[in-house]
PDB file of C-alpha atoms in Angstrom:
ATOM      1  CA  UNK I   1      17.656  14.089  11.408  1.00  0.00           C
ATOM      2  CA  UNK I   2      15.321  11.300  12.625  1.00  0.00           C
ATOM      3  CA  UNK I   3      18.232   8.850  12.376  1.00  0.00           C
ATOM      4  CA  UNK I   4      20.343  10.973  14.713  1.00  0.00           C
ATOM      5  CA  UNK I   5      17.512  11.294  17.233  1.00  0.00           C
ATOM      6  CA  UNK I   6      16.913   7.544  17.128  1.00  0.00           C
ATOM      7  CA  UNK I   7      20.598   6.847  17.757  1.00  0.00           C
ATOM      8  CA  UNK I   8      20.804   9.318  20.634  1.00  0.00           C
ATOM      9  CA  UNK I   9      17.569   8.008  22.157  1.00  0.00           C
ATOM     10  CA  UNK I  10      18.694   4.382  21.927  1.00  0.00           C
ATOM     11  CA  UNK I  11      21.904   5.201  23.790  1.00  0.00           C
ATOM     12  CA  UNK I  12      20.417   7.525  26.400  1.00  0.00           C
ATOM     13  CA  UNK I  13      17.287   5.490  27.229  1.00  0.00           C
ATOM     14  CA  UNK I  14      19.049   2.632  29.097  1.00  0.00           C
ATOM     15  CA  UNK I  15      20.933   5.146  31.228  1.00  0.00           C
ATOM     16  CA  UNK I  16      17.739   7.005  32.142  1.00  0.00           C
ATOM     17  CA  UNK I  17      15.851   3.796  32.965  1.00  0.00           C
ATOM     18  CA  UNK I  18      18.464   2.714  35.453  1.00  0.00           C
ATOM     19  CA  UNK I  19      18.744  -0.795  36.785  1.00  0.00           C
ATOM     20  CA  UNK I  20      15.722  -2.895  35.883  1.00  0.00           C
ATOM     21  CA  UNK I  21      14.722  -6.117  37.564  1.00  0.00           C
ATOM     22  CA  UNK I  22      13.549  -8.860  35.255  1.00  0.00           C
ATOM     23  CA  UNK I  23      10.645 -10.901  36.524  1.00  0.00           C
ATOM     24  CA  UNK I  24      10.050 -14.499  35.581  1.00  0.00           C
ATOM     25  CA  UNK I  25       6.923 -16.542  36.105  1.00  0.00           C
ATOM     26  CA  UNK I  26       6.952 -19.785  38.069  1.00  0.00           C
ATOM     27  CA  UNK I  27       5.508 -22.286  35.614  1.00  0.00           C
ATOM     28  CA  UNK I  28       5.189 -25.971  36.347  1.00  0.00           C
ATOM     29  CA  UNK I  29       4.606 -28.419  33.531  1.00  0.00           C
ATOM     30  CA  UNK I  30       4.128 -31.486  35.691  1.00  0.00           C
ATOM     31  CA  UNK I  31       0.786 -33.145  36.389  1.00  0.00           C
ATOM     32  CA  UNK I  32      -0.901 -31.979  39.605  1.00  0.00           C
ATOM     33  CA  UNK I  33       0.068 -33.655  42.862  1.00  0.00           C
ATOM     34  CA  UNK I  34      -3.558 -34.152  43.901  1.00  0.00           C
ATOM     35  CA  UNK I  35      -6.621 -34.647  41.749  1.00  0.00           C
ATOM     36  CA  UNK I  36      -9.360 -32.115  42.427  1.00  0.00           C
ATOM     37  CA  UNK I  37     -12.650 -33.861  43.116  1.00  0.00           C
ATOM     38  CA  UNK I  38     -15.852 -33.182  41.234  1.00  0.00           C
ATOM     39  CA  UNK I  39     -17.466 -31.694  44.355  1.00  0.00           C
ATOM     40  CA  UNK I  40     -14.604 -29.230  44.908  1.00  0.00           C
ATOM     41  CA  UNK I  41     -14.662 -28.247  41.252  1.00  0.00           C
ATOM     42  CA  UNK I  42     -18.437 -27.790  41.324  1.00  0.00           C
ATOM     43  CA  UNK I  43     -18.277 -25.609  44.437  1.00  0.00           C
ATOM     44  CA  UNK I  44     -15.593 -23.455  42.839  1.00  0.00           C
ATOM     45  CA  UNK I  45     -17.699 -22.966  39.685  1.00  0.00           C
ATOM     46  CA  UNK I  46     -20.800 -22.093  41.705  1.00  0.00           C
ATOM     47  CA  UNK I  47     -18.914 -19.495  43.762  1.00  0.00           C
ATOM     48  CA  UNK I  48     -17.296 -18.020  40.647  1.00  0.00           C
ATOM     49  CA  UNK I  49     -20.636 -17.826  38.841  1.00  0.00           C
ATOM     50  CA  UNK I  50     -22.343 -16.232  41.856  1.00  0.00           C
ATOM     51  CA  UNK I  51     -19.662 -13.569  42.231  1.00  0.00           C
ATOM     52  CA  UNK I  52     -19.871 -12.660  38.552  1.00  0.00           C
ATOM     53  CA  UNK I  53     -23.590 -13.010  37.898  1.00  0.00           C
ATOM     54  CA  UNK I  54     -24.929 -11.946  41.306  1.00  0.00           C
ATOM     55  CA  UNK I  55     -24.153  -8.210  41.168  1.00  0.00           C
ATOM     56  CA  UNK I  56     -25.130  -7.893  37.506  1.00  0.00           C
ATOM     57  CA  UNK I  57     -28.411  -9.702  38.187  1.00  0.00           C
ATOM     58  CA  UNK I  58     -29.111  -7.384  41.119  1.00  0.00           C
ATOM     59  CA  UNK I  59     -28.554  -4.311  38.963  1.00  0.00           C
ATOM     60  CA  UNK I  60     -30.713  -5.654  36.136  1.00  0.00           C
ATOM     61  CA  UNK I  61     -33.559  -6.616  38.477  1.00  0.00           C
ATOM     62  CA  UNK I  62     -33.529  -3.153  40.105  1.00  0.00           C
ATOM     63  CA  UNK I  63     -33.053  -1.181  36.893  1.00  0.00           C
ATOM     64  CA  UNK I  64     -36.435   0.552  37.188  1.00  0.00           C
ATOM     65  CA  UNK I  65     -35.548   1.722  40.707  1.00  0.00           C
ATOM     66  CA  UNK I  66     -32.346   3.278  39.402  1.00  0.00           C
ATOM     67  CA  UNK I  67     -34.230   5.132  36.654  1.00  0.00           C
ATOM     68  CA  UNK I  68     -36.560   6.839  39.156  1.00  0.00           C
ATOM     69  CA  UNK I  69     -35.620  10.298  40.359  1.00  0.00           C
ATOM     70  CA  UNK I  70     -36.696  11.230  43.886  1.00  0.00           C
TER      71      UNK I  70
END
């Protein structure tokens, strides 16, 4: 019985799904056109770190305020 269901499902599934669009990623394997400077890289890391660590640091520093019930 499971074999029959598997066969029916494998033949019916493509019809029910309809037309599917395949997506491909645009990957480039060449070296970059421009070299990113140390200053630009440093600024990017600082902004990334601030956006990740800033909100979590705020929550941790105000944890006692969140525990209080008014």
